[in-house]
Coordinates of C-alpha atoms in Angstrom, one line a residue:
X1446 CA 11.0 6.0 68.0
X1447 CA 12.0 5.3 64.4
X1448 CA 15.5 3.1 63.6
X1449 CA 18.3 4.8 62.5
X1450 CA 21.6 3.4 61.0
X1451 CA 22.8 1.4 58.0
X1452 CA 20.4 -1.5 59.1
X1453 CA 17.1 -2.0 61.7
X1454 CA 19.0 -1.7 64.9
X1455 CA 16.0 -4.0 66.7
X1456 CA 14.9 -2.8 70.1
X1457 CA 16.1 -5.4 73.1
X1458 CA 18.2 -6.9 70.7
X1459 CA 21.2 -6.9 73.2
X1460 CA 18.7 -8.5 75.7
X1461 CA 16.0 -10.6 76.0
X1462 CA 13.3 -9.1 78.5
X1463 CA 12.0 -11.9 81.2
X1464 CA 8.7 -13.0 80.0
X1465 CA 5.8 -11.8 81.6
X1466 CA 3.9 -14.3 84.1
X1467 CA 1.2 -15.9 82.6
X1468 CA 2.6 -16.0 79.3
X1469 CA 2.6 -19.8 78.9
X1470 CA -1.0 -20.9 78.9
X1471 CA -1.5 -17.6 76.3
X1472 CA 1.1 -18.9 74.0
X1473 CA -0.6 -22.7 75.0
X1474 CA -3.9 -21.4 73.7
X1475 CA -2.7 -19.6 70.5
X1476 CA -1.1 -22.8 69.8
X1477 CA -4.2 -24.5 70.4
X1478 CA -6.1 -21.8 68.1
X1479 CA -3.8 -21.8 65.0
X1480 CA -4.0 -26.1 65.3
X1481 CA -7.8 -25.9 64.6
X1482 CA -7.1 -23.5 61.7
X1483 CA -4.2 -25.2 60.5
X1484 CA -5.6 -29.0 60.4
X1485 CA -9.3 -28.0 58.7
X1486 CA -7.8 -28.4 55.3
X1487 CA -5.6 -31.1 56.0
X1488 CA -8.1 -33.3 58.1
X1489 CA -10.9 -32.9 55.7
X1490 CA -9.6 -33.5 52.8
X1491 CA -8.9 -37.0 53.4
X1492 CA -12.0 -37.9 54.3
X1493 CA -14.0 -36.9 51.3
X1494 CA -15.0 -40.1 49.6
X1495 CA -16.3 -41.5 52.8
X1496 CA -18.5 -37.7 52.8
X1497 CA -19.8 -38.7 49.7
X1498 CA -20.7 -41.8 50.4
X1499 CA -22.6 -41.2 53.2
X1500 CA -24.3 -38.1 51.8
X1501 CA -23.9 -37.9 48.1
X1502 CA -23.2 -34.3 46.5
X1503 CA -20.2 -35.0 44.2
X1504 CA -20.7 -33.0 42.0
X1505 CA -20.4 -30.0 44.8
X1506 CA -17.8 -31.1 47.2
X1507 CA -15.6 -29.0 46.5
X1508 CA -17.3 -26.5 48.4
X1509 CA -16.4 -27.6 51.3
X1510 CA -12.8 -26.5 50.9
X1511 CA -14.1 -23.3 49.0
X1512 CA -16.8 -22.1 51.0
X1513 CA -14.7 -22.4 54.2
X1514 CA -12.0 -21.0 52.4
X1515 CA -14.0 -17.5 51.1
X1516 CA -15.2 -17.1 54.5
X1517 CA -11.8 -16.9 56.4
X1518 CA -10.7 -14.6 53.6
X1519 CA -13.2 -11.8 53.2
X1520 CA -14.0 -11.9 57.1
X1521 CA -10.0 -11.2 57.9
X1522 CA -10.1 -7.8 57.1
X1523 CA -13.2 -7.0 59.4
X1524 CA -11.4 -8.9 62.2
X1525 CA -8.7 -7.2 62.0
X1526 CA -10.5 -3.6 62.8
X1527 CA -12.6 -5.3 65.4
X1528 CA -9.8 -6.4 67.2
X1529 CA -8.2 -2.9 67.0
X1530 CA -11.4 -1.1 67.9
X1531 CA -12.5 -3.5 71.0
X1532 CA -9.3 -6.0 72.3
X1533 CA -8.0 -9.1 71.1
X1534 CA -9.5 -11.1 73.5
X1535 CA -13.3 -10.6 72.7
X1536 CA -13.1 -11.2 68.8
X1537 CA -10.2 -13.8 69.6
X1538 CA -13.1 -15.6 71.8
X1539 CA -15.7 -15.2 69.4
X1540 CA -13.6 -16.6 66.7
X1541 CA -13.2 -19.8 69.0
X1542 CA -16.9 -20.3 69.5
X1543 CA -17.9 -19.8 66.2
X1544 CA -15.5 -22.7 64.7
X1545 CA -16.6 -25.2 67.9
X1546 CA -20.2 -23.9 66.5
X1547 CA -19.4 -24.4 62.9
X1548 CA -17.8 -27.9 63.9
X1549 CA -20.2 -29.2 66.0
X1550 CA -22.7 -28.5 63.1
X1551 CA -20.8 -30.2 60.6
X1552 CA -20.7 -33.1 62.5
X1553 CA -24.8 -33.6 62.9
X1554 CA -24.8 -32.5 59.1
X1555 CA -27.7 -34.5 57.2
X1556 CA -26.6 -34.0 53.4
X1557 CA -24.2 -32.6 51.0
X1558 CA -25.7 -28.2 51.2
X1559 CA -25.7 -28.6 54.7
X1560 CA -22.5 -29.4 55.6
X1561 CA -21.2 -26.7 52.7
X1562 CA -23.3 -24.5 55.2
X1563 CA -21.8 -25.2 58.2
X1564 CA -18.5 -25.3 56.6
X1565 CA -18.8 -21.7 55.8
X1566 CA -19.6 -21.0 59.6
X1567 CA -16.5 -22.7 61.0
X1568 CA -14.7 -20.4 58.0
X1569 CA -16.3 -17.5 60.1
X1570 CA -14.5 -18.5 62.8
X1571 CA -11.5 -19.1 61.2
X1572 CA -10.9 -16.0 60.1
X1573 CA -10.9 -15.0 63.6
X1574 CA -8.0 -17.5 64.8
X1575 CA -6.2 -17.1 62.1
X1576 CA -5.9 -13.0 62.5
X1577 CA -5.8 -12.9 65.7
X1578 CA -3.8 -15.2 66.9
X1579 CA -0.6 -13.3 64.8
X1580 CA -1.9 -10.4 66.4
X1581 CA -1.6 -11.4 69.6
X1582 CA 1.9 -13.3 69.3
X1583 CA 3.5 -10.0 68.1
X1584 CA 1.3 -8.4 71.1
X1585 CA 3.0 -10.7 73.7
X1586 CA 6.2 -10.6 72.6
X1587 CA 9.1 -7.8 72.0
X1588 CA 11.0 -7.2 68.4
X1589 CA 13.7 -9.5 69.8
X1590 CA 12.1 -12.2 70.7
X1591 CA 9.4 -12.2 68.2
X1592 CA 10.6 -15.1 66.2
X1593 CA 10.6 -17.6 68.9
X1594 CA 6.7 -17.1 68.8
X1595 CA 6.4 -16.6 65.3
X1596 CA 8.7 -20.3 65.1
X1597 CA 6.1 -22.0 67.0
X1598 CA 3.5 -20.9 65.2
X1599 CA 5.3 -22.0 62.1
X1600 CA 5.7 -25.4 63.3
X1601 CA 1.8 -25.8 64.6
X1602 CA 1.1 -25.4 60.8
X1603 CA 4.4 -27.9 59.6
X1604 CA 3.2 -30.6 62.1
X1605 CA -0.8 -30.6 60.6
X1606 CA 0.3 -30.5 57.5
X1607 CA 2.3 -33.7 58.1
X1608 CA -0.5 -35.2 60.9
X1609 CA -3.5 -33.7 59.4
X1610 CA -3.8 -36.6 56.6
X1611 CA -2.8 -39.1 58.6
X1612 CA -5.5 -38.5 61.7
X1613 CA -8.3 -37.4 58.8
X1614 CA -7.6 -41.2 57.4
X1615 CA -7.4 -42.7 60.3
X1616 CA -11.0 -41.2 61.6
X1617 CA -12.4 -41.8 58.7
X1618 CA -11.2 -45.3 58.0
X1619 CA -11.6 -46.7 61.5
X1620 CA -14.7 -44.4 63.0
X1621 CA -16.4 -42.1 61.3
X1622 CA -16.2 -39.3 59.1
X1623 CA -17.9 -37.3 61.9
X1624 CA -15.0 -37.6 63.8
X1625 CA -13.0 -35.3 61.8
X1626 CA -15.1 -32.4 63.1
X1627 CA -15.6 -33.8 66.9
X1628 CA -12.4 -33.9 67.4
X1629 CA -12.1 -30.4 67.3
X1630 CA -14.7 -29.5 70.2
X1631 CA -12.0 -30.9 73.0
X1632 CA -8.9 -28.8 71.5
X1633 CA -10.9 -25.7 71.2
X1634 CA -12.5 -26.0 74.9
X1635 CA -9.0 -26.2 76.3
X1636 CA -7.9 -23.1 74.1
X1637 CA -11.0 -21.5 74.9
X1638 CA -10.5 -21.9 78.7
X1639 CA -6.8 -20.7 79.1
X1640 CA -8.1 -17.6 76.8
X1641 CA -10.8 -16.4 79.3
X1642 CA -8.7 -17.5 82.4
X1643 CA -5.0 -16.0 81.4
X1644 CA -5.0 -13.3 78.3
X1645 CA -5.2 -10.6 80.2
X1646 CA -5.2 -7.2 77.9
X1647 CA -3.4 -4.2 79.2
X1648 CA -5.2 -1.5 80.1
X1649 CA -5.8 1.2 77.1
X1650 CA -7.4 5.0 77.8
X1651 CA -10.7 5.0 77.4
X1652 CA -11.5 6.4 74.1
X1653 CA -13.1 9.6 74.3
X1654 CA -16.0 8.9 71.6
X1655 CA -17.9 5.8 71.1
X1656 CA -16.3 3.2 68.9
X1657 CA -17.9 3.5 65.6
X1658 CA -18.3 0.1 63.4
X1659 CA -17.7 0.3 59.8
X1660 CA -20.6 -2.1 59.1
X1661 CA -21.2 -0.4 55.5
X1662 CA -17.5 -0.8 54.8
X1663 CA -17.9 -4.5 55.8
X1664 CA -20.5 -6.0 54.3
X1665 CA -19.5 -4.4 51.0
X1666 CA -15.7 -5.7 51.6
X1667 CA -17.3 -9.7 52.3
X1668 CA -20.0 -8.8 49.1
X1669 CA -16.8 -7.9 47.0
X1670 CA -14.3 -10.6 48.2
X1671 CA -16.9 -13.4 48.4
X1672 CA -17.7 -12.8 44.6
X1673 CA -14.2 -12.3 43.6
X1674 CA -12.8 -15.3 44.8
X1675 CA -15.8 -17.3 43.9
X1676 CA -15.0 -16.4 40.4
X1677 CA -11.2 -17.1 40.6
X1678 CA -12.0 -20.8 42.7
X1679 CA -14.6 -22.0 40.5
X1680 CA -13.5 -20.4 37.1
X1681 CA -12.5 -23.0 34.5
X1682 CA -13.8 -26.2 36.9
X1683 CA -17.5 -25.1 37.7
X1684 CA -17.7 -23.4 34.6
X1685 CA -15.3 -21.8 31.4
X1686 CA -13.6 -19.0 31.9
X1687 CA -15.4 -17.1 29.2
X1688 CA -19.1 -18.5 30.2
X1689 CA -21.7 -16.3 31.6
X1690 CA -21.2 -17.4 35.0
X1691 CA -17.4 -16.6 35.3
X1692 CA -18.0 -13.2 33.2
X1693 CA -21.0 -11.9 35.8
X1694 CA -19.3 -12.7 38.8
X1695 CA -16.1 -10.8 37.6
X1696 CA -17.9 -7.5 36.6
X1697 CA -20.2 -7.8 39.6
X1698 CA -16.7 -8.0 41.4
X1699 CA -15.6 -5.1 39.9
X1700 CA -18.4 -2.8 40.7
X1701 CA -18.2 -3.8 44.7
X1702 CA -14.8 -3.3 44.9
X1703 CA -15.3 0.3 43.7
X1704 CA -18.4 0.6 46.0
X1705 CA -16.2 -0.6 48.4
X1706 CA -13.5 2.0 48.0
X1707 CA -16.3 5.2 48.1
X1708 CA -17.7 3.5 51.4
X1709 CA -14.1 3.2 52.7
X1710 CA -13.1 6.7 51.9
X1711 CA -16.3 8.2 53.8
X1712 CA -16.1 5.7 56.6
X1713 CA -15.0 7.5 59.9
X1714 CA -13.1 4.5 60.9
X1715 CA -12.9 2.1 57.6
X1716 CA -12.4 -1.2 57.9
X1717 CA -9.2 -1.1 55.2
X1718 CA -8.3 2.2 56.0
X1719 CA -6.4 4.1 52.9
X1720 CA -3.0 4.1 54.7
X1721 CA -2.7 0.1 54.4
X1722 CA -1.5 1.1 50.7
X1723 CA -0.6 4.5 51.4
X1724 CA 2.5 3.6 54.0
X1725 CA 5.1 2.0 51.8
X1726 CA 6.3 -0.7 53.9
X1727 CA 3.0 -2.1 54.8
X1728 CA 1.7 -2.0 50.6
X1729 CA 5.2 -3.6 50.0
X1730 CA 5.1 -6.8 52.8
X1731 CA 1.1 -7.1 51.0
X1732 CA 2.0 -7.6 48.0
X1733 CA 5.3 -9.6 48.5
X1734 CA 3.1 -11.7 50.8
X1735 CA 0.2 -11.9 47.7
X1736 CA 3.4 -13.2 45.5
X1737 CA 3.9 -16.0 48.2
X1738 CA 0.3 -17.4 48.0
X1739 CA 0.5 -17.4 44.3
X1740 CA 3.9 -19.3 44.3
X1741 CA 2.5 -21.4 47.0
X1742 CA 0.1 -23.3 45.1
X1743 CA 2.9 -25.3 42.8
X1744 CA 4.1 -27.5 45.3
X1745 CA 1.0 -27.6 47.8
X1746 CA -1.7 -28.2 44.5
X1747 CA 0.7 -29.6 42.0
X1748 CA 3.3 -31.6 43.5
X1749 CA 1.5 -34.6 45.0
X1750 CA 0.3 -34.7 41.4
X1751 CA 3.4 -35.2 39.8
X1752 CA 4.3 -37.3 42.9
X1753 CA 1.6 -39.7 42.1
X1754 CA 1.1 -39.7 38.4
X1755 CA 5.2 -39.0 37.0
X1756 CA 7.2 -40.7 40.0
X1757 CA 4.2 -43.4 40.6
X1758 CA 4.5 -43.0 44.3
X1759 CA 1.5 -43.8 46.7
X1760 CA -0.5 -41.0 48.7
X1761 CA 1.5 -41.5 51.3
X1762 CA 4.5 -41.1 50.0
X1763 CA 3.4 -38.1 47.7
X1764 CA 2.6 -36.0 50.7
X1765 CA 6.1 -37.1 52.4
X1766 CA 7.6 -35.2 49.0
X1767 CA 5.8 -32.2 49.9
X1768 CA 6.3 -32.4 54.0
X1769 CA 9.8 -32.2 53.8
X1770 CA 9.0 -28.4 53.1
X1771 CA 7.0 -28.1 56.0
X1772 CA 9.9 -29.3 58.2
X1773 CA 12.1 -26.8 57.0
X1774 CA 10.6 -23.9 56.8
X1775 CA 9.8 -23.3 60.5
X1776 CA 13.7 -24.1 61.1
X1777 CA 15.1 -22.1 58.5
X1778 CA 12.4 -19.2 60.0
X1779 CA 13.6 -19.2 63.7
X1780 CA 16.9 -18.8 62.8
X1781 CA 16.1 -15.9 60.2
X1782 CA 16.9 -13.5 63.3
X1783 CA 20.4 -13.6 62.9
X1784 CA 20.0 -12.7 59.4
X1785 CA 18.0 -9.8 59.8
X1786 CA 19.6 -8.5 62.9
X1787 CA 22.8 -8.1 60.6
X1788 CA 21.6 -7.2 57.4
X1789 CA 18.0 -6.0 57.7
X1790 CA 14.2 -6.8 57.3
X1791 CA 14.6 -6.0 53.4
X1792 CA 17.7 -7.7 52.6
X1793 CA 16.6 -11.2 54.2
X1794 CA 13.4 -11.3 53.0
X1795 CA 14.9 -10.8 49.3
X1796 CA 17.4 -12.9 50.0
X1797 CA 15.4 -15.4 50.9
X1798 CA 12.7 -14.6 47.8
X1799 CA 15.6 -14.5 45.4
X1800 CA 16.9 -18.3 46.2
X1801 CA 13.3 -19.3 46.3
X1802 CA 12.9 -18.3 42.5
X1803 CA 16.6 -20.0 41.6
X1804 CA 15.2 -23.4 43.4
X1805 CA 11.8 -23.2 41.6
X1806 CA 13.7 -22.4 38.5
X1807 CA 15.6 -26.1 39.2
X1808 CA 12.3 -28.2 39.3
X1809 CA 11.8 -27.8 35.1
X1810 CA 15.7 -29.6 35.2
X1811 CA 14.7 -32.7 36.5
X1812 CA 15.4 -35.9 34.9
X1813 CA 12.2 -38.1 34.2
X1814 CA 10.6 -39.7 35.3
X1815 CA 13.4 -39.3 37.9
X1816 CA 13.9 -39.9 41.6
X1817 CA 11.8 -38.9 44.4
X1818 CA 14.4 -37.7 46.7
X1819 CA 14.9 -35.1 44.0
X1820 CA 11.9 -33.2 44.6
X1821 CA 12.1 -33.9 48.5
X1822 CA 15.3 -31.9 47.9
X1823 CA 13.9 -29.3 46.6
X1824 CA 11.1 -29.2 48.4
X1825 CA 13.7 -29.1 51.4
X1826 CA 15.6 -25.9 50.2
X1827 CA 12.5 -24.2 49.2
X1828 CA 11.0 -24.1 52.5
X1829 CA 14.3 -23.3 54.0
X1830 CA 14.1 -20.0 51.7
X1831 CA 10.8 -19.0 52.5
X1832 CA 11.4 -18.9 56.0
X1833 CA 14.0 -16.3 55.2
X1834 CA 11.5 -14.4 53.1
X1835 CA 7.8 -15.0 55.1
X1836 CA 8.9 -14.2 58.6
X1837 CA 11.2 -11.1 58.1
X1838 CA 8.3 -9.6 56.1
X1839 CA 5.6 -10.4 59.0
X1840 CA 7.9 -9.7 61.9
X1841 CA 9.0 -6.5 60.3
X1842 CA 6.0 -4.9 59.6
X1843 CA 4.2 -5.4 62.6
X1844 CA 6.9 -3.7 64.5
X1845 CA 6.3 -0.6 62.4
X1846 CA 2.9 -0.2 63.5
X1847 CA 1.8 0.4 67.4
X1848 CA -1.2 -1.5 68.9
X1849 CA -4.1 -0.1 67.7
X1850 CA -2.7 -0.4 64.0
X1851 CA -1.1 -3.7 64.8
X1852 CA -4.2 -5.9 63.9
X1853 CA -5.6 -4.4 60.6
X1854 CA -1.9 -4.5 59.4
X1855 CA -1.8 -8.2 60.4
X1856 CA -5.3 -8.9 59.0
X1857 CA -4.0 -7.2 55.5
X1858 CA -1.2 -9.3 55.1
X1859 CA -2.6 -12.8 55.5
X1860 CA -5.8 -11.6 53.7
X1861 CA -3.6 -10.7 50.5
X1862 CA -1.5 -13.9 50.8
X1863 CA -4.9 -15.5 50.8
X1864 CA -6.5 -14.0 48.0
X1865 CA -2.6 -14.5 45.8
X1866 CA -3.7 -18.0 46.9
X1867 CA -6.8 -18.4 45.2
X1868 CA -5.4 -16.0 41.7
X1869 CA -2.4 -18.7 41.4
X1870 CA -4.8 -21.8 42.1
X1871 CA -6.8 -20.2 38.7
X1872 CA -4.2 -19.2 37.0
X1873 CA -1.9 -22.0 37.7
X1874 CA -4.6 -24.3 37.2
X1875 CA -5.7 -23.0 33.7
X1876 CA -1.3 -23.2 33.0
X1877 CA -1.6 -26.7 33.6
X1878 CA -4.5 -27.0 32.0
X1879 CA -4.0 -26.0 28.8
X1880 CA -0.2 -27.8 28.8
X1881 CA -2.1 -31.2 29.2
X1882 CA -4.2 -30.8 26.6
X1883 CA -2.0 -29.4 24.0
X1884 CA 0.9 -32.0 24.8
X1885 CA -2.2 -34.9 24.4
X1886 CA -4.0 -34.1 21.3
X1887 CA -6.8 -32.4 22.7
X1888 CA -9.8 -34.5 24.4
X1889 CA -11.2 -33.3 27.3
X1890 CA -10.1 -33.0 31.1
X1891 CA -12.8 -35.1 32.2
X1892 CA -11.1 -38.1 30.0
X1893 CA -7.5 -36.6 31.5
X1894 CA -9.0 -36.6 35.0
X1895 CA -10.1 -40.3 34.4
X1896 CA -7.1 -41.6 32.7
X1897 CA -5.2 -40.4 36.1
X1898 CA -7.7 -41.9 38.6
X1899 CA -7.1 -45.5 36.4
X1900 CA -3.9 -45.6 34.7
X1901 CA -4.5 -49.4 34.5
X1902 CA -6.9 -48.7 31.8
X1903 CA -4.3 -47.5 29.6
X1904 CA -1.9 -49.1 27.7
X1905 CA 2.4 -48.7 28.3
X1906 CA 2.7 -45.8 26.0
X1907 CA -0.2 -44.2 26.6
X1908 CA 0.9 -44.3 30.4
X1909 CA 4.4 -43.0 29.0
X1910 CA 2.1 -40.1 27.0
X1911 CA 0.4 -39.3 29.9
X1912 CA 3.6 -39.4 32.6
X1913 CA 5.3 -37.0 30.2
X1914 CA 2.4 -34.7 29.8
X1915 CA 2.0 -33.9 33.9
X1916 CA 5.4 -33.7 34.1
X1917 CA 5.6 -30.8 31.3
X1918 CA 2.5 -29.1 32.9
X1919 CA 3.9 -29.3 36.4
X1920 CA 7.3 -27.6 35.1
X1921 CA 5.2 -25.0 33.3
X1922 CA 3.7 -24.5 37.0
X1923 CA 7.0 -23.9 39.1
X1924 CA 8.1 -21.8 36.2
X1925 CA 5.2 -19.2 36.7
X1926 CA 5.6 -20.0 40.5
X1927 CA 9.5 -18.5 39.9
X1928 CA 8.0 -15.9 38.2
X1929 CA 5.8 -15.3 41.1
X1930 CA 9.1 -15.0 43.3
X1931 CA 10.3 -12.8 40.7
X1932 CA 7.5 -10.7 41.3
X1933 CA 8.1 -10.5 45.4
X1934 CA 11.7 -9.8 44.9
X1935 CA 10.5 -6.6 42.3
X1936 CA 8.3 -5.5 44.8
X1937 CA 10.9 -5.5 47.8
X1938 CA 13.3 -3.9 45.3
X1939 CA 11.2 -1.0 44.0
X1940 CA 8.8 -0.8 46.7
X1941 CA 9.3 -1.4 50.4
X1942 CA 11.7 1.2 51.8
X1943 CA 15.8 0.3 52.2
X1944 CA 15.0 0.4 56.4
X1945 CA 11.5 -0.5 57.5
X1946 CA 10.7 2.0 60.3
X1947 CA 10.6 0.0 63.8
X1948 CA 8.8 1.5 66.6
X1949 CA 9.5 0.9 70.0
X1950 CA 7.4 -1.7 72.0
X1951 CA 5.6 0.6 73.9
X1952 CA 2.0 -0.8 75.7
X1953 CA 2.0 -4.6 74.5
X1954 CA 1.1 -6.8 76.8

């Protein structure tokens, strides 16, 4: 039943429904599930130059954070459907065994293109957790209650970001790199087993034809996204923006996503069906959300940067700058209920979008070099907007859909966040670029890239030259990052409808 009155009037507001028995080892296992998604970046990334070390491939490393990271994109989608054509629990389970898989292989990896490989497999996985595991929370719980789950979820992802570095240095410093990927096995065994022994689905009618796979529609979905992103991740590092390369991968691109959208409009049951974009609240929160990932890559790409290189802080205390965020957000988004209960889905999340732009817009104002509690502040108040502005969005328009709906809606929204995430990584990272160069004289980035490894190898006022240089490329950053919240708060404007139209929780589990 559709929500009438001046604002969402949520269903059980009044009331909070006794959870059902059993809950806790679900909720314990989704926990569990995100934690493996959530510390892969994290974890890795700090133990790269003991990788390379042991099995050479510099020049290609990088792949191991993009291969993983096109695999858990393009799969969303299809994991989404799958888990709306068959259950939760079986994709949920296969996504668990294919990251143990993926993990377990990266750990007995013998070079450099193997462990790319196996990367890509544990990204297989990924995709799987990270979909369905926001499936399933809004599954479990009511309207009312949904941001206790979506809270917890929040802070799984604050806490990795803050431990991930810390246990990937530790492993690799004091064991082995190997470790980094072990460690994994234990956590996802223990997820694995409450999974099979406590999610319990609730019965559904038994459908009265056989569920039909989209397997056209999918392949030519992973074909498109796979060369799509490969062209916005390695465009302007791998190779110029204007080479060959970059050029072929865009127009090949191109022609898939067309194939893609004649397979999808013949496919019986597509795997992005049309009314995705067709409904106006779900189009809205996907594009909003596509805004966030773009915006996202200034502080989470450039910060630590500017942290390290402008405000001469160590790694350490570069990543503290940017966890303060992290500590925020999840607060700021389990109390966004009280917002929205009052003044709607809409209104929070541009509420919350709208001070985000005004608190980018503040990073270009600060002194230099400056203080590093300045950007922690920052940092601080940003997160506490987005949590206004990320959880409205995904709470509110997965109570518009019903069950069956419920997990390609989810799988739509993270998979545009993901793919704004990858456009603003190009496109910020060409901003930046091109501000470095211009406010240096020209040269190259390899001679920028070297200068910033060893600034001892440069005298005081070329250090100065430099400082000042990052610092006006990482302003020109969080000013298109404000533009990207600019964008959001467009969208939710023009777009997404005054009152997104709840449904009742009727069937969860």
């Amino acid at each position: 039943m559709g929500i009438t009155g001046r604002t969402e009037r949520l269903p059980g507001a009044a009331a909070h429904p006794a959870a059902p028995r059993g809950r806790g080892p679900v909720v314990a296992a989704l926990m569990l599930g995100m934690a493996l998604a959530a510390l892969d970046g994290t974890i890795v990334s700090t133990a790269v130059p003991q990788i390379v070390g042991d099995l050479g491939g510099f020049a290609v490393f990088s792949w191991l954070f993009s291969g993983y990271l096109l695999a858990v994109t393009v799969t969303l989608p299809v994991y989404g459907k799958l888990s709306d054509t068959f259950g939760r629990k079986p994709v949920l389970v296969a996504g668990i065994v294919l990251f143990l898989v993926g993990s377990l292989l990266c750990a007995l990896a013998w070079n450099m293109a193997a462990l790319i490989a196996f990367r890509v497999v544990q990204g297989l996985g990924g995709g799987a957790l990270q979909g369905t595991v926001q499936t399933i929370a809004a599954d479990l719980y009511p309207l009312a209650e949904r941001p206790k789950i979506q809270a917890k979820l929040s802070t799984v992802w604050a806490t990795s970001a803050v431990a991930g570095p810390a246990v990937g240095g530790l492993l690799a410093g004091y064991a082995d790199w190997r470790w980094i990927f072990l460690i994994n096995l234990p956590v996802g065994a223990v997820a694995l087993f409450l999974v099979l022994h406590y999610f319990t689905e609730p019965a559904r009618p038994a459908p009265t034809a056989r569920p039909r796979v989209d397997w056209a529609g999918a392949l030519c979905v992973f074909a498109a996204g796979t060369l799509l992103l490969t062209a916005l991740v390695q465009g302007g590092i791998a190779w110029p923006w204007l080479s060959p390369p970059s050029l072929a991968l865009l127009g090949g691109s191109a022609v898939l996503v067309a194939l893609t959208v004649a397979v999808e409009r013949r496919a019986a049951e597509p795997i992005i069906p049309g009314w995705v974009w067709r409904r106006r609240t779900i189009a809205a929160v996907n594009l909003a959300l596509g805004a966030l990932g773009l915006l996202m890559v200034a502080p989470t790409v450039f910060l630590p940067t500017y942290a390290q290189s402008v405000l001469g802080l160590g790694p350490i205390a570069a990543g503290f700058v940017l966890s303060v965020m992290t500590l925020s957000w999840p607060v700021s988004a389990a109390l966004s209920d009280r917002v929205y209960n009052r003044i709607g889905f809409r209104r929070c999340a541009m509420l919350g979008i709208g001070l985000a732009m005004l608190i980018l817009l503040a990073f270009p104002l600060l002194p230099f070099p400056g203080e590093p509690w300045q950007p922690a502040l920052i940092m601080l108040l940003l997160g506490a907007a987005l949590g206004l502005f990320q959880l409205p969005l995904i709470v509110g328009v997965q109570s518009t859909v019903g069950w069956s709906e419920r997990g390609t809606t989810t799988a739509s929204v993270l998979f545009c966040r993901q793919v704004g995430q990858s456009l603003g990584a190009a496109l910020f990272g060409a901003i930046a670029n091109a501000v470095l160069l211009a406010r240096l004289g020209g040269g190259s980035l390899d001679s920028v890239s070297h200068a910033l490894e060893n600034p001892a190898t440069l005298t005081a006022s070329a250090t100065d030259g430099l400082r000042r240089a990052v610092d006006s490329a990482v302003d020109h950053v969080y000013v298109g990052a404000a533009a990207a919240a600019g964008l959001a708060l467009l969208v939710l404007v023009l777009v997404a409808p005054r009152r997104f139209p709840v449904i009742q929780d009727k069937g969860d589990v």
